[in-house]
Amino acid sequence: MNSVGDLGLFGPDSITWKVHKEPIVTMGGLRSLYLQALHPRAVAAIAQNSGYKADPWGRFERTSAYVGTILYGTMAEVELAASRVRRMHSQMRATDPRTGETFRIDEPELLRWVHVAEVESFLTTARRAGLELTDAEVDGYYTEQLRAAEMIGLNPGTVPGTAAEVAAYYAEIRPELAMTKESAETAFFLTVPPVPGNWGSRSLRLGLTLGPTRWAYFGIAGTALALLPPWARKMYGGLGWPTTDKSADLSVRGLRLLIKATLPAVPAQYRVAPMRQAALERVGIA
């Protein structure tokens, strides 16, 4: 089958491609994991079914590959990747630590929470880093992402598709969120993950490694936490003050500017994500 010109789910004229052109959006993925961990059933499903503690960087690469495929893959690639994820999820179960109830991890309520937390985090991170979007473009991004929600098995009619609907959804679900033991363990792991051996940092007695890369990651993780909504930061024991939001904005804007300043020194083949580059070439842009 000839895939030349295949736009996939979105395409070059989409708000989605505009948002995800920004490398800083990767931080939004980390923010979303902190946010997702505040849902007791969602974090239980992750903790009980995922090998993220044994192979965090492998899981990160697999998740990144899936997101990249949804964003930039051909329709055949998108459908194949999504069907694999749906099949895998359909076979998984978890136990609610509060009630002892066994549940499927592909329950629509859980899939919807993960989807909304993820896309809202991507968009919020990009905007707070300085990407200028109109209100119509913001709503357009959420509406476009309904296609991604449908690919994981959700009825798009049940998923927030505008900024106002996302805000209303958060207000509605907040009473269900809580800081649990698994939330705390997940957040700590996200903040202090084991580093790959090739990072070249020196080991300390506590089993942590603190080199330049580790300290840089601490800064990224701290900024991701600070970018959470005030109510979510409070659940983690942080501050909900407006000044914290301002500090987070300054930090993420600085990181975006730093990335833009250093990109020219990066070899050309690494300046654009391979999947995005392949998509651009496929539609005749690069």
mmCIF file of C-alpha atoms in Angstrom:
data_model
loop_
_atom_site.group_PDB
_atom_site.id
_atom_site.type_symbol
_atom_site.label_atom_id
_atom_site.label_comp_id
_atom_site.label_asym_id
_atom_site.label_seq_id
_atom_site.Cartn_x
_atom_site.Cartn_y
_atom_site.Cartn_z
ATOM 1 C CA MET A 1 0.000 0.000 0.000
ATOM 2 C CA ASN A 2 1.429 3.399 -1.009
ATOM 3 C CA SER A 3 1.653 5.676 2.019
ATOM 4 C CA VAL A 4 3.014 8.730 0.168
ATOM 5 C CA GLY A 5 0.869 11.722 1.102
ATOM 6 C CA ASP A 6 -0.826 9.807 3.934
ATOM 7 C CA LEU A 7 -1.554 12.476 6.590
ATOM 8 C CA GLY A 8 -2.342 10.008 9.348
ATOM 9 C CA LEU A 9 -4.624 11.282 12.113
ATOM 10 C CA PHE A 10 -3.562 14.919 11.884
ATOM 11 C CA GLY A 11 -1.252 16.382 9.241
ATOM 12 C CA PRO A 12 0.842 19.537 8.706
ATOM 13 C CA ASP A 13 -2.084 21.968 8.928
ATOM 14 C CA SER A 14 -3.227 20.645 12.285
ATOM 15 C CA ILE A 15 -2.873 22.398 15.632
ATOM 16 C CA THR A 16 -1.489 19.100 16.914
ATOM 17 C CA TRP A 17 1.557 19.273 14.653
ATOM 18 C CA LYS A 18 2.056 22.926 15.624
ATOM 19 C CA VAL A 19 2.039 22.103 19.349
ATOM 20 C CA HIS A 20 4.212 19.007 19.119
ATOM 21 C CA LYS A 21 6.811 20.724 16.972
ATOM 22 C CA GLU A 22 8.007 22.199 20.282
ATOM 23 C CA PRO A 23 10.648 19.965 21.968
ATOM 24 C CA ILE A 24 9.597 21.365 25.369
ATOM 25 C CA VAL A 25 6.319 19.440 25.024
ATOM 26 C CA THR A 26 8.265 16.373 26.185
ATOM 27 C CA MET A 27 8.148 17.913 29.658
ATOM 28 C CA GLY A 28 4.380 17.809 29.368
ATOM 29 C CA GLY A 29 4.605 14.028 29.252
ATOM 30 C CA LEU A 30 6.351 14.049 32.641
ATOM 31 C CA ARG A 31 3.797 16.498 34.045
ATOM 32 C CA SER A 32 0.997 14.203 32.910
ATOM 33 C CA LEU A 33 2.513 11.245 34.770
ATOM 34 C CA TYR A 34 2.564 13.230 38.021
ATOM 35 C CA LEU A 35 -1.051 14.199 37.381
ATOM 36 C CA GLN A 36 -2.196 10.705 36.417
ATOM 37 C CA ALA A 37 -0.699 9.294 39.627
ATOM 38 C CA LEU A 38 -3.269 11.213 41.684
ATOM 39 C CA HIS A 39 -6.062 8.918 40.478
ATOM 40 C CA PRO A 40 -6.037 5.932 42.898
ATOM 41 C CA ARG A 41 -7.294 3.367 40.401
ATOM 42 C CA ALA A 42 -5.181 4.674 37.524
ATOM 43 C CA VAL A 43 -1.960 4.604 39.536
ATOM 44 C CA ALA A 44 -2.832 1.159 40.894
ATOM 45 C CA ALA A 45 -3.291 -0.087 37.340
ATOM 46 C CA ILE A 46 0.116 1.295 36.360
ATOM 47 C CA ALA A 47 1.900 0.012 39.471
ATOM 48 C CA GLN A 48 0.415 -3.479 39.239
ATOM 49 C CA ASN A 49 0.813 -4.023 35.506
ATOM 50 C CA SER A 50 3.759 -1.950 34.378
ATOM 51 C CA GLY A 51 7.429 -2.815 34.516
ATOM 52 C CA TYR A 52 8.372 0.827 34.776
ATOM 53 C CA LYS A 53 10.433 0.333 37.943
ATOM 54 C CA ALA A 54 12.462 -2.494 36.438
ATOM 55 C CA ASP A 55 12.891 -0.845 33.052
ATOM 56 C CA PRO A 56 11.839 2.826 33.269
ATOM 57 C CA TRP A 57 13.774 4.024 30.251
ATOM 58 C CA GLY A 58 12.593 1.136 28.112
ATOM 59 C CA ARG A 59 9.002 1.939 29.043
ATOM 60 C CA PHE A 60 9.624 5.607 28.313
ATOM 61 C CA GLU A 61 10.941 4.727 24.856
ATOM 62 C CA ARG A 62 7.958 2.460 24.137
ATOM 63 C CA THR A 63 5.471 5.098 25.278
ATOM 64 C CA SER A 64 7.264 7.763 23.255
ATOM 65 C CA ALA A 65 7.180 5.515 20.198
ATOM 66 C CA TYR A 66 3.418 5.036 20.585
ATOM 67 C CA VAL A 67 2.760 8.759 21.006
ATOM 68 C CA GLY A 68 5.019 9.501 18.034
ATOM 69 C CA THR A 69 3.140 6.982 15.894
ATOM 70 C CA ILE A 70 -0.236 8.473 16.832
ATOM 71 C CA LEU A 71 1.059 11.942 15.998
ATOM 72 C CA TYR A 72 2.982 11.239 12.813
ATOM 73 C CA GLY A 73 2.337 7.701 11.597
ATOM 74 C CA THR A 74 0.411 6.670 8.511
ATOM 75 C CA MET A 75 -3.140 5.507 9.146
ATOM 76 C CA ALA A 76 -2.001 1.888 8.814
ATOM 77 C CA GLU A 77 0.751 2.459 11.394
ATOM 78 C CA VAL A 78 -1.626 4.280 13.738
ATOM 79 C CA GLU A 79 -4.262 1.562 13.535
ATOM 80 C CA LEU A 80 -1.696 -1.192 14.116
ATOM 81 C CA ALA A 81 -0.135 0.540 17.134
ATOM 82 C CA ALA A 82 -3.522 1.375 18.652
ATOM 83 C CA SER A 83 -4.871 -2.144 18.156
ATOM 84 C CA ARG A 84 -1.849 -3.573 19.971
ATOM 85 C CA VAL A 85 -2.385 -1.242 22.914
ATOM 86 C CA ARG A 86 -6.125 -1.993 23.064
ATOM 87 C CA ARG A 87 -5.441 -5.743 22.967
ATOM 88 C CA MET A 88 -2.806 -5.476 25.691
ATOM 89 C CA HIS A 89 -5.041 -3.363 27.920
ATOM 90 C CA SER A 90 -8.004 -5.713 27.485
ATOM 91 C CA GLN A 91 -6.011 -8.520 29.094
ATOM 92 C CA MET A 92 -4.897 -6.557 32.171
ATOM 93 C CA ARG A 93 -6.565 -6.339 35.565
ATOM 94 C CA ALA A 94 -5.705 -4.505 38.778
ATOM 95 C CA THR A 95 -6.920 -4.413 42.358
ATOM 96 C CA ASP A 96 -8.216 -1.234 43.964
ATOM 97 C CA PRO A 97 -6.073 -0.891 47.127
ATOM 98 C CA ARG A 98 -8.895 0.881 48.952
ATOM 99 C CA THR A 99 -11.725 -1.576 48.269
ATOM 100 C CA GLY A 100 -10.044 -4.785 47.148
ATOM 101 C CA GLU A 101 -12.134 -4.699 43.968
ATOM 102 C CA THR A 102 -10.618 -6.154 40.815
ATOM 103 C CA PHE A 103 -11.127 -4.008 37.735
ATOM 104 C CA ARG A 104 -10.138 -3.868 34.081
ATOM 105 C CA ILE A 105 -7.547 -1.240 33.281
ATOM 106 C CA ASP A 106 -9.330 -0.369 30.045
ATOM 107 C CA GLU A 107 -12.385 0.957 31.881
ATOM 108 C CA PRO A 108 -13.569 4.054 29.976
ATOM 109 C CA GLU A 109 -13.266 6.193 33.131
ATOM 110 C CA LEU A 110 -9.576 5.338 33.482
ATOM 111 C CA LEU A 111 -8.783 5.694 29.783
ATOM 112 C CA ARG A 112 -10.522 9.075 29.770
ATOM 113 C CA TRP A 113 -8.518 10.296 32.793
ATOM 114 C CA VAL A 114 -5.204 9.262 31.264
ATOM 115 C CA HIS A 115 -6.104 10.817 27.911
ATOM 116 C CA VAL A 116 -7.240 14.156 29.341
ATOM 117 C CA ALA A 117 -4.287 14.418 31.744
ATOM 118 C CA GLU A 118 -1.907 13.736 28.882
ATOM 119 C CA VAL A 119 -3.264 16.090 26.224
ATOM 120 C CA GLU A 120 -3.939 18.886 28.716
ATOM 121 C CA SER A 121 -0.358 18.544 29.988
ATOM 122 C CA PHE A 122 1.110 18.696 26.488
ATOM 123 C CA LEU A 123 -0.913 21.785 25.622
ATOM 124 C CA THR A 124 -0.440 23.575 28.942
ATOM 125 C CA THR A 125 3.319 23.004 28.915
ATOM 126 C CA ALA A 126 3.655 24.356 25.377
ATOM 127 C CA ARG A 127 1.591 27.469 26.132
ATOM 128 C CA ARG A 128 3.277 28.253 29.434
ATOM 129 C CA ALA A 129 6.645 27.827 27.702
ATOM 130 C CA GLY A 130 5.694 30.606 25.331
ATOM 131 C CA LEU A 131 3.965 29.000 22.349
ATOM 132 C CA GLU A 132 1.316 31.469 21.221
ATOM 133 C CA LEU A 133 -2.061 29.918 20.493
ATOM 134 C CA THR A 134 -5.444 31.556 20.073
ATOM 135 C CA ASP A 135 -8.419 30.337 22.078
ATOM 136 C CA ALA A 136 -9.762 28.785 18.889
ATOM 137 C CA GLU A 137 -6.495 26.909 18.368
ATOM 138 C CA VAL A 138 -6.575 25.638 21.950
ATOM 139 C CA ASP A 139 -10.060 24.252 21.415
ATOM 140 C CA GLY A 140 -8.938 22.928 18.044
ATOM 141 C CA TYR A 141 -6.140 20.964 19.682
ATOM 142 C CA TYR A 142 -8.504 19.312 22.140
ATOM 143 C CA THR A 143 -10.980 18.552 19.375
ATOM 144 C CA GLU A 144 -8.277 17.020 17.179
ATOM 145 C CA GLN A 145 -7.140 14.850 20.077
ATOM 146 C CA LEU A 146 -10.564 13.183 20.172
ATOM 147 C CA ARG A 147 -9.238 11.130 17.242
ATOM 148 C CA ALA A 148 -6.435 9.812 19.475
ATOM 149 C CA ALA A 149 -8.959 9.084 22.228
ATOM 150 C CA GLU A 150 -11.042 7.052 19.804
ATOM 151 C CA MET A 151 -7.995 5.014 18.803
ATOM 152 C CA ILE A 152 -7.536 3.743 22.383
ATOM 153 C CA GLY A 153 -11.174 2.655 22.561
ATOM 154 C CA LEU A 154 -13.023 5.699 23.883
ATOM 155 C CA ASN A 155 -16.273 7.062 22.509
ATOM 156 C CA PRO A 156 -15.163 10.567 21.431
ATOM 157 C CA GLY A 157 -18.569 11.904 22.463
ATOM 158 C CA THR A 158 -17.692 11.153 26.087
ATOM 159 C CA VAL A 159 -14.300 12.917 26.039
ATOM 160 C CA PRO A 160 -13.737 16.651 26.701
ATOM 161 C CA GLY A 161 -13.078 18.349 23.379
ATOM 162 C CA THR A 162 -12.639 22.021 24.331
ATOM 163 C CA ALA A 163 -10.811 23.975 27.037
ATOM 164 C CA ALA A 164 -14.088 24.641 28.858
ATOM 165 C CA GLU A 165 -14.983 20.945 28.793
ATOM 166 C CA VAL A 166 -11.541 19.993 30.132
ATOM 167 C CA ALA A 167 -11.905 22.492 32.994
ATOM 168 C CA ALA A 168 -15.368 21.126 33.798
ATOM 169 C CA TYR A 169 -14.028 17.564 33.704
ATOM 170 C CA TYR A 170 -11.257 18.372 36.175
ATOM 171 C CA ALA A 171 -13.755 20.042 38.521
ATOM 172 C CA GLU A 172 -15.987 16.973 38.329
ATOM 173 C CA ILE A 173 -13.247 14.374 38.899
ATOM 174 C CA ARG A 174 -11.297 16.135 41.641
ATOM 175 C CA PRO A 175 -13.300 14.526 44.502
ATOM 176 C CA GLU A 176 -12.172 11.111 43.202
ATOM 177 C CA LEU A 177 -8.479 12.027 43.302
ATOM 178 C CA ALA A 178 -6.293 11.296 46.308
ATOM 179 C CA MET A 179 -2.706 10.971 47.426
ATOM 180 C CA THR A 180 -2.136 7.252 48.000
ATOM 181 C CA LYS A 181 0.907 5.185 48.868
ATOM 182 C CA GLU A 182 1.248 4.234 45.201
ATOM 183 C CA SER A 183 0.897 7.905 44.194
ATOM 184 C CA ALA A 184 3.752 8.881 46.494
ATOM 185 C CA GLU A 185 5.948 5.990 45.344
ATOM 186 C CA THR A 186 5.298 6.798 41.687
ATOM 187 C CA ALA A 187 6.008 10.499 42.164
ATOM 188 C CA PHE A 188 9.262 9.742 43.996
ATOM 189 C CA PHE A 189 10.296 7.346 41.250
ATOM 190 C CA LEU A 190 9.541 9.958 38.584
ATOM 191 C CA THR A 191 11.634 12.502 40.469
ATOM 192 C CA VAL A 192 14.570 10.220 41.295
ATOM 193 C CA PRO A 193 14.642 7.491 38.628
ATOM 194 C CA PRO A 194 17.617 5.181 38.185
ATOM 195 C CA VAL A 195 19.913 6.564 35.527
ATOM 196 C CA PRO A 196 21.271 4.530 32.619
ATOM 197 C CA GLY A 197 24.854 3.395 33.064
ATOM 198 C CA ASN A 198 26.000 5.448 30.112
ATOM 199 C CA TRP A 199 25.109 8.685 31.873
ATOM 200 C CA GLY A 200 28.557 8.445 33.464
ATOM 201 C CA SER A 201 27.676 9.891 36.860
ATOM 202 C CA ARG A 202 29.396 8.876 40.053
ATOM 203 C CA SER A 203 27.538 6.667 42.544
ATOM 204 C CA LEU A 204 26.742 7.688 46.076
ATOM 205 C CA ARG A 205 26.241 5.482 49.125
ATOM 206 C CA LEU A 206 22.465 5.868 48.895
ATOM 207 C CA GLY A 207 22.453 4.272 45.471
ATOM 208 C CA LEU A 208 21.645 7.554 43.707
ATOM 209 C CA THR A 209 23.888 9.137 41.130
ATOM 210 C CA LEU A 210 24.541 12.847 41.122
ATOM 211 C CA GLY A 211 26.316 14.227 38.107
ATOM 212 C CA PRO A 212 25.516 17.148 35.820
ATOM 213 C CA THR A 213 22.837 15.151 34.003
ATOM 214 C CA ARG A 214 21.176 14.083 37.247
ATOM 215 C CA TRP A 215 21.044 17.647 38.515
ATOM 216 C CA ALA A 216 19.607 18.763 35.175
ATOM 217 C CA TYR A 217 16.916 16.097 35.458
ATOM 218 C CA PHE A 218 16.069 17.267 38.989
ATOM 219 C CA GLY A 219 15.446 20.707 37.527
ATOM 220 C CA ILE A 220 13.201 19.285 34.798
ATOM 221 C CA ALA A 221 11.224 17.154 37.256
ATOM 222 C CA GLY A 222 10.837 20.094 39.628
ATOM 223 C CA THR A 223 9.547 22.285 36.822
ATOM 224 C CA ALA A 224 7.099 19.583 35.690
ATOM 225 C CA LEU A 225 5.708 19.378 39.235
ATOM 226 C CA ALA A 226 5.474 23.159 39.483
ATOM 227 C CA LEU A 227 3.497 23.241 36.215
ATOM 228 C CA LEU A 228 0.722 21.154 37.780
ATOM 229 C CA PRO A 229 -2.562 22.904 38.603
ATOM 230 C CA PRO A 230 -2.459 24.474 42.100
ATOM 231 C CA TRP A 231 -4.910 21.900 43.465
ATOM 232 C CA ALA A 232 -2.690 19.056 42.232
ATOM 233 C CA ARG A 233 0.450 20.617 43.728
ATOM 234 C CA LYS A 234 -1.330 20.905 47.065
ATOM 235 C CA MET A 235 -2.152 17.185 46.960
ATOM 236 C CA TYR A 236 1.569 16.505 46.630
ATOM 237 C CA GLY A 237 2.262 18.756 49.599
ATOM 238 C CA GLY A 238 3.440 21.664 47.486
ATOM 239 C CA LEU A 239 2.307 25.260 47.282
ATOM 240 C CA GLY A 240 -0.727 26.458 45.396
ATOM 241 C CA TRP A 241 0.328 30.105 45.407
ATOM 242 C CA PRO A 242 0.194 32.184 42.198
ATOM 243 C CA THR A 243 3.883 32.979 42.716
ATOM 244 C CA THR A 244 4.657 29.285 42.231
ATOM 245 C CA ASP A 245 2.892 29.433 38.875
ATOM 246 C CA LYS A 246 4.933 32.476 37.893
ATOM 247 C CA SER A 247 8.191 30.758 38.870
ATOM 248 C CA ALA A 248 7.192 27.673 36.872
ATOM 249 C CA ASP A 249 6.414 29.843 33.848
ATOM 250 C CA LEU A 250 9.795 31.541 34.036
ATOM 251 C CA SER A 251 11.538 28.183 34.367
ATOM 252 C CA VAL A 252 9.793 26.471 31.461
ATOM 253 C CA ARG A 253 10.168 29.551 29.241
ATOM 254 C CA GLY A 254 13.863 29.609 30.035
ATOM 255 C CA LEU A 255 14.208 25.951 29.126
ATOM 256 C CA ARG A 256 12.410 26.507 25.828
ATOM 257 C CA LEU A 257 14.738 29.388 24.974
ATOM 258 C CA LEU A 258 17.760 27.301 25.943
ATOM 259 C CA ILE A 259 16.633 24.483 23.653
ATOM 260 C CA LYS A 260 16.123 26.906 20.768
ATOM 261 C CA ALA A 261 19.549 28.432 21.361
ATOM 262 C CA THR A 262 21.357 25.087 21.406
ATOM 263 C CA LEU A 263 19.536 23.443 18.488
ATOM 264 C CA PRO A 264 21.786 24.979 15.804
ATOM 265 C CA ALA A 265 24.761 23.192 17.391
ATOM 266 C CA VAL A 266 22.991 19.836 17.204
ATOM 267 C CA PRO A 267 23.681 17.658 14.128
ATOM 268 C CA ALA A 268 20.960 18.203 11.543
ATOM 269 C CA GLN A 269 19.670 14.638 11.740
ATOM 270 C CA TYR A 270 18.841 15.093 15.437
ATOM 271 C CA ARG A 271 17.083 18.453 15.295
ATOM 272 C CA VAL A 272 13.743 16.960 14.310
ATOM 273 C CA ALA A 273 12.286 13.781 15.782
ATOM 274 C CA PRO A 274 12.700 10.933 13.254
ATOM 275 C CA MET A 275 8.956 10.186 13.111
ATOM 276 C CA ARG A 276 8.134 13.827 12.469
ATOM 277 C CA GLN A 277 10.836 14.057 9.805
ATOM 278 C CA ALA A 278 9.476 10.944 8.083
ATOM 279 C CA ALA A 279 5.969 12.418 8.151
ATOM 280 C CA LEU A 280 7.159 15.732 6.705
ATOM 281 C CA GLU A 281 8.923 13.915 3.883
ATOM 282 C CA ARG A 282 5.877 11.721 3.278
ATOM 283 C CA VAL A 283 3.613 14.742 2.753
ATOM 284 C CA GLY A 284 6.202 16.532 0.642
ATOM 285 C CA ILE A 285 7.267 19.274 3.062
ATOM 286 C CA ALA A 286 10.871 18.220 3.747
#
